[in-house]
Short mmCIF file of C-alpha atoms and ligand atoms in Angstrom, two decimals:
data_model
loop_
_atom_site.label_atom_id
_atom_site.label_comp_id
_atom_site.label_asym_id
_atom_site.label_seq_id
_atom_site.Cartn_x
_atom_site.Cartn_y
_atom_site.Cartn_z
CA ARG A 1 28.50 4.28 12.05
CA GLU A 2 27.90 6.79 9.18
CA LEU A 3 25.35 5.08 7.51
CA ALA A 4 23.58 5.02 11.07
CA SER A 5 24.11 7.75 11.92
CA LYS A 6 22.26 8.84 8.54
CA ILE A 7 19.71 7.33 9.59
CA ALA A 8 18.91 8.73 12.84
CA HIS A 9 19.09 11.97 11.16
CA PHE A 10 16.80 11.40 8.53
CA ALA A 11 14.83 9.57 10.44
CA ARG A 12 14.39 12.09 13.08
CA PHE A 13 11.43 14.29 9.78
CA PRO A 14 8.38 14.28 9.71
CA GLN A 15 6.89 12.12 6.64
CA THR A 16 5.40 14.34 4.30
CA GLY A 17 2.23 12.71 2.97
CA VAL A 18 -0.16 12.44 0.20
CA SER A 19 -3.81 12.43 -0.63
CA LEU A 20 -5.56 10.69 -3.65
CA ARG A 21 -5.96 14.06 -5.05
CA GLN A 22 -2.31 15.11 -5.37
CA MET A 23 -1.76 12.20 -6.81
CA VAL A 24 -3.73 12.67 -9.49
CA GLU A 25 -3.33 16.43 -10.36
CA PHE A 26 -0.15 15.57 -10.15
CA GLY A 27 -0.18 13.22 -13.43
CA GLN A 28 -2.33 14.06 -15.50
CA ASN A 29 -0.71 14.59 -18.67
CA PRO A 30 2.93 14.64 -16.84
CA SER A 31 5.87 15.91 -19.28
CA GLN A 32 9.92 14.91 -18.34
CA GLY A 33 9.25 18.70 -16.74
CA THR A 34 6.98 17.24 -14.08
CA LEU A 35 8.41 13.87 -14.23
CA LEU A 36 12.07 15.16 -12.56
CA ARG A 37 9.70 17.47 -10.26
CA GLY A 38 8.15 14.04 -8.99
CA ALA A 39 11.74 12.17 -8.96
CA GLN A 40 13.04 15.27 -6.44
CA PHE A 41 9.88 14.56 -4.72
CA LEU A 42 10.62 11.12 -4.16
CA HIS A 43 14.43 11.09 -3.35
CA ASP A 44 13.99 13.11 -0.68
CA GLU A 45 10.86 11.52 0.48
CA LEU A 46 11.66 7.80 0.71
CA PRO A 47 15.17 8.04 2.23
CA ILE A 48 12.55 9.44 4.79
CA ARG A 49 10.02 7.06 5.55
CA LEU A 50 12.86 3.49 5.22
CA ALA A 51 14.49 5.80 7.90
CA HIS A 52 11.30 5.47 10.29
CA ARG A 53 10.70 1.48 9.39
CA VAL A 54 14.56 1.25 10.14
CA VAL A 55 14.31 2.91 13.75
CA GLU A 56 11.14 1.35 14.41
CA LEU A 57 12.48 -2.23 13.59
CA ASP A 58 15.59 -1.23 15.60
CA SER A 59 13.27 -0.58 18.66
CA LEU A 60 11.30 -3.61 18.11
CA PRO A 61 11.23 -6.14 21.63
CA GLU A 62 15.72 -7.70 21.90
CA ASN A 63 14.23 -11.24 20.68
CA LEU A 64 12.46 -10.23 18.14
CA ASN A 65 14.76 -7.35 16.67
CA GLN A 66 17.67 -10.39 16.20
CA MET A 67 15.51 -12.32 14.74
CA PRO A 68 16.96 -13.23 11.29
CA SER A 69 13.81 -12.96 9.08
CA VAL A 70 13.65 -8.95 10.77
CA LEU A 71 16.85 -8.07 10.27
CA ARG A 72 16.81 -9.76 6.74
CA VAL A 73 13.90 -6.41 6.36
CA LYS A 74 15.40 -4.22 7.90
CA ARG A 75 18.87 -5.00 5.38
CA MET A 76 16.41 -4.82 2.62
CA TYR A 77 15.17 -1.14 3.78
CA ILE A 78 18.88 0.04 4.44
CA ASP A 79 20.24 -1.06 1.36
CA SER A 80 17.04 0.98 -0.57
CA PHE A 81 18.09 3.84 1.40
CA ASN A 82 21.52 3.75 0.74
CA GLU A 83 20.70 4.02 -2.80
CA LEU A 84 18.77 6.03 -2.28
CA ILE A 85 21.46 8.48 -0.46
CA ASN A 86 24.06 7.71 -3.33
CA PHE A 87 21.48 7.95 -5.94
CA PRO A 88 22.69 12.08 -8.00
CA LYS A 89 20.37 14.51 -7.61
CA ALA A 90 19.63 16.27 -11.05
CA SER A 91 22.39 18.35 -11.55
CA GLU A 92 22.36 22.30 -12.08
CA ARG A 93 22.16 22.24 -15.88
CA ILE A 94 18.78 19.52 -15.07
CA ARG A 95 17.22 22.09 -11.97
CA GLU A 96 17.87 25.30 -14.23
CA ALA A 97 15.89 23.73 -17.19
CA VAL A 98 13.25 22.77 -15.20
CA LYS A 99 12.86 24.82 -13.55
CA GLU A 100 12.37 27.65 -15.75
CA ALA A 101 10.14 26.36 -17.78
CA THR A 102 8.09 25.83 -14.28
CA VAL A 103 5.12 27.94 -14.05
CA GLN A 104 3.81 28.93 -10.83
CA GLY A 105 -0.14 27.99 -10.79
CA THR A 106 -2.94 28.44 -8.02
CA ARG A 107 -2.14 24.37 -7.88
CA ASP A 108 0.78 24.41 -6.60
CA ARG A 109 -0.37 25.09 -2.60
CA HIS A 110 -1.59 21.36 -3.08
CA LEU A 111 1.12 20.60 -3.90
CA PRO A 112 2.62 17.23 -1.84
CA GLY A 113 6.60 18.60 -1.04
CA ASN A 114 5.29 22.60 -1.41
CA GLN A 115 5.74 23.19 2.11
CA PRO A 116 10.00 22.42 2.45
CA ASN A 117 10.81 19.55 2.86
CA PRO A 118 12.10 20.05 7.01
CA ALA A 119 14.92 17.36 6.52
CA PHE A 120 17.46 19.95 4.32
CA GLN A 121 16.42 22.90 5.96
CA GLU A 122 19.01 21.87 8.75
CA SER A 123 22.14 20.42 7.70
CA PRO A 124 23.64 17.55 10.04
CA ARG A 125 26.33 18.50 12.38
CA ASN A 126 29.30 16.72 10.08
CA SER A 127 27.95 18.51 6.67
CA SER A 128 30.95 17.63 4.62
CA SER A 129 28.53 15.16 2.94
CA HIS A 130 27.40 16.06 -0.38
CA TRP A 131 23.87 14.35 -0.03
CA ILE A 132 22.57 16.37 1.78
CA PRO A 133 20.72 18.74 -0.36
CA SER A 134 20.31 22.72 0.91
CA ILE A 135 18.08 24.12 -0.04
CA GLN A 136 14.23 24.30 0.47
CA HIS A 137 12.53 22.02 -2.49
CA ARG A 138 9.48 22.05 -4.25
CA TYR A 139 7.75 20.50 -6.09
CA HIS A 140 5.70 22.20 -8.33
CA TYR A 141 4.26 20.03 -10.59
CA GLU A 142 2.81 22.40 -13.51
CA VAL A 143 5.91 22.41 -15.69
CA LYS A 144 5.49 23.89 -19.73
CA PRO A 145 5.92 21.20 -22.60
CA THR A 146 8.45 23.19 -23.57
CA GLU A 147 12.32 22.20 -25.02
CA LEU A 148 13.65 19.96 -22.20
CA PRO A 149 17.49 19.04 -22.51
CA VAL A 150 17.83 14.78 -22.68
CA GLU A 151 19.38 15.04 -20.01
CA VAL A 152 16.37 15.55 -18.04
CA SER A 153 14.75 12.52 -19.41
CA GLU A 154 17.71 10.53 -19.05
CA TYR A 155 17.14 11.61 -15.28
CA ASN A 156 13.59 9.49 -15.33
CA ARG A 157 15.16 6.77 -16.57
CA SER A 158 17.50 5.99 -14.19
CA PHE A 159 16.03 6.98 -11.16
CA VAL A 160 12.58 4.30 -12.61
CA GLN A 161 15.26 2.32 -13.16
CA THR A 162 16.66 2.66 -9.38
CA LEU A 163 12.55 2.17 -7.34
CA GLU A 164 11.75 -0.55 -10.08
CA LYS A 165 14.99 -1.92 -8.26
CA ILE A 166 13.82 -0.92 -4.93
CA LYS A 167 10.31 -2.91 -5.18
CA ARG A 168 11.55 -5.88 -6.46
CA ARG A 169 13.83 -6.11 -3.73
CA HIS A 170 11.07 -5.21 -0.97
CA ASP A 171 8.22 -8.40 -2.94
CA PRO A 172 9.05 -10.61 0.29
CA VAL A 173 8.97 -8.03 3.07
CA VAL A 174 5.36 -9.26 4.26
CA THR A 175 5.97 -13.02 4.41
CA ALA A 176 9.54 -12.08 5.96
CA LEU A 177 7.82 -10.16 8.44
CA ALA A 178 4.51 -13.00 8.72
CA GLN A 179 7.49 -15.74 9.09
CA GLY A 180 9.29 -13.76 11.88
CA VAL A 181 6.08 -13.92 14.00
CA VAL A 182 5.81 -17.03 13.85
CA GLU A 183 9.42 -17.67 15.13
CA TYR A 184 8.70 -15.03 17.59
CA LYS A 185 5.14 -16.27 18.48
CA GLN A 186 7.48 -20.44 18.71
CA ARG A 187 9.73 -19.10 20.37
CA MET A 188 7.30 -17.08 23.50
CA LYS A 189 5.68 -20.39 23.53
CA THR A 190 2.36 -18.38 22.79
CA ARG A 191 -0.99 -18.01 20.67
CA LYS A 192 -1.01 -14.53 21.45
CA ILE A 193 0.89 -11.73 20.21
CA ASP A 194 0.85 -8.74 21.84
CA ASN A 195 -0.18 -5.65 21.70
CA HIS A 196 2.81 -3.07 20.77
CA VAL A 197 3.72 -5.86 17.71
CA GLN A 198 0.43 -5.30 16.30
CA HIS A 199 0.44 -1.52 16.02
CA PHE A 200 3.80 -2.05 15.13
CA LEU A 201 2.95 -4.82 12.43
CA ASP A 202 -0.15 -1.99 11.32
CA ARG A 203 2.21 1.07 11.02
CA PHE A 204 4.26 -1.11 9.15
CA TYR A 205 2.62 -2.69 6.26
CA LEU A 206 0.75 0.66 6.29
CA SER A 207 3.74 2.53 5.58
CA ARG A 208 4.47 -0.04 2.62
CA ILE A 209 1.41 0.21 1.53
CA GLY A 210 2.24 3.99 0.87
CA ILE A 211 5.93 3.08 -0.24
CA ARG A 212 4.56 1.11 -3.03
CA MET A 213 1.89 3.90 -4.34
CA LEU A 214 4.34 6.17 -4.72
CA ILE A 215 7.01 4.34 -6.33
CA GLY A 216 4.38 2.70 -7.96
CA GLN A 217 2.86 6.26 -9.35
CA GLN A 218 5.91 7.17 -10.13
CA ILE A 219 7.41 4.21 -12.36
CA GLU A 220 3.50 4.07 -14.81
CA LEU A 221 3.77 8.04 -15.16
CA ASN A 222 7.05 7.46 -16.45
CA GLN A 223 6.00 3.94 -18.28
CA HIS A 224 2.70 5.92 -19.59
CA GLN A 225 4.53 9.14 -20.73
CA GLN A 226 6.75 6.78 -22.58
CA GLN A 227 4.06 5.62 -24.78
CA LYS A 228 2.06 9.11 -25.43
CA HIS A 229 -1.29 6.93 -27.50
CA ARG A 230 -3.11 6.42 -24.44
CA GLN A 231 -3.76 10.77 -23.71
CA GLN A 232 -7.89 10.37 -23.20
CA ASN A 233 -8.62 7.31 -20.78
CA ASP A 234 -9.18 6.96 -17.18
CA TYR A 235 -5.88 6.31 -15.65
CA VAL A 236 -3.49 8.39 -14.00
CA GLY A 237 -0.84 5.88 -13.32
CA VAL A 238 -2.46 2.93 -10.76
CA ILE A 239 -5.37 5.62 -9.93
CA CYS A 240 -8.84 5.63 -12.19
CA THR A 241 -10.56 8.81 -12.34
CA HIS A 242 -13.56 6.88 -12.78
CA THR A 243 -13.91 4.13 -11.14
CA ARG A 244 -16.38 2.05 -11.71
CA VAL A 245 -17.56 0.03 -8.73
CA LYS A 246 -20.02 -2.40 -9.83
CA GLU A 247 -17.65 -3.43 -12.47
CA VAL A 248 -14.89 -4.22 -9.85
CA VAL A 249 -17.62 -5.56 -7.50
CA GLN A 250 -19.05 -7.99 -10.32
CA GLU A 251 -15.18 -9.12 -10.74
CA ALA A 252 -14.29 -9.49 -6.59
CA ILE A 253 -17.72 -11.40 -6.36
CA ASP A 254 -16.76 -14.01 -9.99
CA ASN A 255 -13.15 -14.39 -8.52
CA ALA A 256 -13.56 -15.48 -5.40
CA ARG A 257 -16.75 -17.79 -6.24
CA PHE A 258 -15.27 -19.58 -8.91
CA ILE A 259 -12.02 -20.12 -6.62
CA CYS A 260 -14.15 -20.79 -3.46
CA GLY A 261 -15.66 -23.79 -5.48
CA ASP A 262 -12.27 -24.77 -6.92
CA TYR A 263 -10.86 -24.84 -3.49
CA TYR A 264 -14.04 -27.11 -2.28
CA MET A 265 -14.32 -29.66 -5.43
CA LEU A 266 -17.64 -27.22 -4.64
CA MET A 267 -21.10 -28.39 -8.19
CA ASN A 268 -22.89 -25.08 -6.96
CA VAL A 269 -20.58 -22.82 -4.79
CA PRO A 270 -22.80 -19.92 -2.98
CA GLU A 271 -24.91 -17.51 -4.67
CA ILE A 272 -23.64 -13.84 -4.37
CA GLU A 273 -26.22 -10.95 -4.71
CA LEU A 274 -24.91 -7.68 -5.62
CA HIS A 275 -27.03 -4.42 -5.39
CA CYS A 276 -25.02 -1.56 -6.94
CA PRO A 277 -25.76 1.80 -8.28
CA ARG A 278 -25.20 1.46 -12.14
CA GLU A 279 -23.21 4.71 -13.36
CA LEU A 280 -21.27 4.64 -9.32
CA GLU A 281 -17.98 5.61 -10.48
CA PHE A 282 -15.38 7.84 -7.62
CA MET A 283 -11.71 7.97 -8.40
CA TYR A 284 -9.73 5.81 -6.30
CA VAL A 285 -6.97 2.84 -6.99
CA PRO A 286 -9.17 -0.51 -8.65
CA SER A 287 -6.56 -2.68 -7.48
CA HIS A 288 -7.45 -2.37 -4.15
CA LEU A 289 -10.83 -2.18 -4.21
CA HIS A 290 -10.31 -5.08 -5.77
CA HIS A 291 -7.96 -6.84 -3.42
CA MET A 292 -10.26 -5.83 -0.18
CA VAL A 293 -13.33 -7.29 -1.28
CA PHE A 294 -12.32 -9.96 -3.26
CA GLU A 295 -10.89 -10.34 0.58
CA LEU A 296 -14.41 -10.41 2.64
CA LEU A 297 -15.97 -11.86 -0.15
CA LYS A 298 -13.54 -14.69 0.48
CA ASN A 299 -13.95 -14.83 4.16
CA SER A 300 -17.45 -14.95 3.83
CA LEU A 301 -17.66 -17.91 1.09
CA ARG A 302 -15.74 -20.26 3.36
CA ALA A 303 -17.97 -19.22 6.45
CA VAL A 304 -21.25 -20.04 4.48
CA VAL A 305 -19.78 -23.32 3.02
CA GLU A 306 -18.09 -25.10 6.02
CA LEU A 307 -21.46 -24.28 7.95
CA CYS A 308 -23.18 -25.38 6.07
CA GLY A 309 -20.67 -28.04 4.25
CA ASP A 310 -19.37 -28.86 1.08
CA GLU A 311 -22.43 -31.38 -0.40
CA ALA A 312 -24.83 -28.72 0.18
CA GLU A 313 -27.87 -28.28 -2.09
CA HIS A 314 -28.97 -24.96 -0.99
CA TYR A 315 -26.39 -22.37 0.84
CA PRO A 316 -28.20 -18.95 2.15
CA THR A 317 -27.08 -16.26 -0.35
CA ILE A 318 -24.01 -13.59 0.10
CA LYS A 319 -24.94 -10.29 -0.15
CA VAL A 320 -23.01 -6.98 -1.01
CA VAL A 321 -24.74 -3.70 -0.80
CA VAL A 322 -23.06 -0.36 -2.30
CA ALA A 323 -24.00 2.37 -1.03
CA GLU A 324 -22.85 6.00 -2.23
CA GLY A 325 -22.79 8.49 0.29
CA ASN A 326 -21.51 12.47 0.10
CA GLU A 327 -18.39 11.49 2.06
CA ASP A 328 -18.48 7.68 2.14
CA ILE A 329 -19.11 4.99 -1.04
CA THR A 330 -19.37 2.04 1.96
CA ILE A 331 -20.34 -1.39 0.66
CA LYS A 332 -21.39 -3.96 3.31
CA VAL A 333 -21.10 -7.77 2.56
CA SER A 334 -23.93 -9.84 4.41
CA ASP A 335 -23.46 -13.19 5.47
CA GLU A 336 -25.05 -16.02 6.37
CA GLY A 337 -22.02 -18.12 7.80
CA GLY A 338 -22.55 -18.29 11.80
CA GLY A 339 -21.40 -15.52 12.64
CA ILE A 340 -18.01 -15.10 14.96
CA PRO A 341 -18.28 -15.38 18.55
CA ARG A 342 -17.79 -12.08 20.60
CA SER A 343 -14.51 -13.11 22.22
CA ALA A 344 -12.86 -14.06 18.98
CA MET A 345 -13.46 -9.97 17.78
CA GLU A 346 -10.27 -8.53 18.14
CA GLN A 347 -8.34 -11.90 17.21
CA VAL A 348 -9.99 -11.66 13.19
CA TRP A 349 -7.51 -8.18 12.80
CA THR A 350 -4.62 -9.36 14.41
CA TYR A 351 -1.39 -11.16 12.47
CA MET A 352 -1.00 -14.71 14.28
CA TYR A 353 -4.85 -15.08 13.59
CA THR A 354 -5.13 -18.07 12.12
CA THR A 355 -7.51 -21.34 11.99
CA ALA A 356 -5.63 -22.41 9.66
CA GLN A 357 -1.96 -23.84 9.98
CA THR A 358 0.41 -22.46 8.39
CA PRO A 359 3.23 -24.47 6.36
CA MET A 360 3.73 -22.38 3.92
CA LEU A 361 5.85 -20.68 6.15
CA ASP A 362 7.49 -23.48 6.83
CA PRO A 363 11.19 -24.22 4.76
CA GLU A 364 10.64 -27.27 4.87
CA PHE A 365 7.14 -27.78 3.16
CA ASP A 366 6.30 -28.83 -0.12
CA LYS A 367 4.35 -26.04 -1.60
CA SER A 368 3.47 -28.09 -4.82
CA ASP A 369 0.97 -29.91 -2.62
CA PHE A 370 0.06 -27.58 0.17
CA LYS A 371 -3.72 -26.04 -0.40
CA ALA A 372 -4.21 -23.02 1.48
CA PRO A 373 -6.79 -22.05 3.03
CA LEU A 374 -9.27 -19.99 1.34
CA ALA A 375 -9.42 -17.39 4.36
CA GLY A 376 -8.26 -16.85 7.52
CA PHE A 377 -4.69 -17.30 7.07
CA GLY A 378 -4.87 -14.58 8.73
CA TYR A 379 -3.55 -11.39 6.45
CA GLY A 380 -5.71 -10.89 4.61
CA LEU A 381 -8.22 -8.72 7.28
CA PRO A 382 -5.89 -6.70 8.41
CA LEU A 383 -4.61 -5.56 5.07
CA SER A 384 -7.65 -4.81 3.60
CA ARG A 385 -8.18 -2.92 6.23
CA LEU A 386 -4.55 -1.55 6.31
CA TYR A 387 -5.59 -0.27 2.25
CA ALA A 388 -9.53 1.06 3.23
CA ARG A 389 -6.92 3.40 6.08
CA TYR A 390 -4.81 4.95 3.29
CA PHE A 391 -6.99 6.67 1.48
CA GLY A 392 -8.94 7.72 4.12
CA GLY A 393 -11.89 5.04 4.71
CA ASP A 394 -12.49 2.10 6.78
CA LEU A 395 -13.03 -1.78 7.45
CA LYS A 396 -15.51 -2.85 10.52
CA LEU A 397 -16.90 -6.19 11.05
CA ILE A 398 -20.36 -6.96 13.03
CA SER A 399 -21.51 -10.45 13.98
CA MET A 400 -23.85 -12.14 15.52
CA GLU A 401 -23.29 -15.17 16.05
CA GLY A 402 -25.24 -17.73 15.17
CA TYR A 403 -26.62 -16.32 12.39
CA GLY A 404 -24.01 -14.51 10.19
CA THR A 405 -21.64 -11.51 9.67
CA ASP A 406 -21.92 -8.16 8.04
CA ALA A 407 -18.57 -6.97 6.89
CA TYR A 408 -18.80 -2.92 6.24
CA LEU A 409 -16.27 -1.16 3.92
CA HIS A 410 -16.34 1.95 4.10
CA LEU A 411 -14.13 4.91 1.23
CA SER A 412 -13.50 7.50 1.58
CA ARG A 413 -15.28 9.59 -1.88
CA LEU A 414 -13.21 13.23 -0.68
CA SER A 415 -10.08 12.49 -1.89
CA ASP A 416 -8.49 14.81 0.23
CA ASN A 417 -7.19 12.75 3.16
CA GLU A 418 -3.81 12.78 3.44
CA GLU A 419 -2.55 9.32 3.50
CA PRO A 420 -1.64 8.79 7.38
CA LEU A 421 1.77 7.81 8.77
CA ALA A 422 2.38 7.13 11.83
C1 LIG B 1 -17.38 -14.84 8.73
C2 LIG B 1 -15.10 -14.36 9.29
C3 LIG B 1 -15.99 -13.42 8.26
C4 LIG B 1 -14.34 -12.24 8.39
C5 LIG B 1 -14.67 -11.47 7.78
C6 LIG B 1 -16.10 -11.11 6.91
C7 LIG B 1 -16.95 -12.53 6.74
C8 LIG B 1 -16.72 -12.94 7.53
N1 LIG B 1 -18.01 -13.84 7.97
O1 LIG B 1 -17.53 -15.35 9.47
#
């Protein structure tokens, strides 16, 4: 029906990637006018990205795309798509005021939407509808802090409310799809996930990271703009322009050791040694960095404790080395936890790799007295790799079976990598 054709229309157009640097340049000292440009970009871009996901969900294998959990996820994407395309465009008056205040700076060429968004150049065949923006949008980010009509900030506030609602709606997506995969395995009576589904999930979760990053930035920038007191700090939205690597990694170490000791009820927790240039800083999202390192450390801790037993007096120390290159900052996590058999290496990256049971996905299960495994639930590593890749990095594992595992987390410091959008 009409909705289906709208989705098909938007899904035909390419998604526009944004680099970390663009996000930062855009979000530095945003005025209400800048925020409006951001809202316009998202108002154009998000429906395209959401439409791509709906089409992909539809094209999953027959027995997967009809599963209740998958249909539930699709419904979320459709609802959000609808909300966005039904959200009113900024009025003529608002757009004129912001256009008036826009400086066409040299930095304009860095802008995400600076190439006109192709989805809006070509009208659909039966274009009676008011929701198709007909002009070429440009998303200048340098907007003079002149007096703008109050409608601008009202529009921004209302758009952010819509974004917040969408973000919340999609919170359960990873769990819902994970449940779908469990049901799929049961139905297919297999423990292996086929390559096609694996790639779909990689693309899907990567896209989700990107969408949530863009939404999160817009929400944070708006909130930050309202409380003008914190002018000179390192944060642009959720990005920290001077992420202190040593500090974040040490925090991940402390948290992982605490969780590990608690989980296994250890008298002494394996030591983790950190070698990191003291002053090393780069532009990154600290929460992503913490998430990835924390995940690697939990895996190493688990391997070491399970190899030596939970009553060992001494565990081999886990070593974290941070290297500063021109292109990359690389974080190596080395454990002597016995390694991974070569035949199991591929499994580590699949969304069904799990050594533990997955009772938390069983709706009948009483969550209150279930202890989630420390690591190896199956999503931590593949998702961490996607977080790394999202900003142009990567995550690799090298194992020596019978000895231990080295994890290499590469983070690009060029910050010019556009979001990977399959
Ligand atoms: C292991 C398995 C693993 C996965 C990821 C990171 C470290 C380790 N160590 O034994």
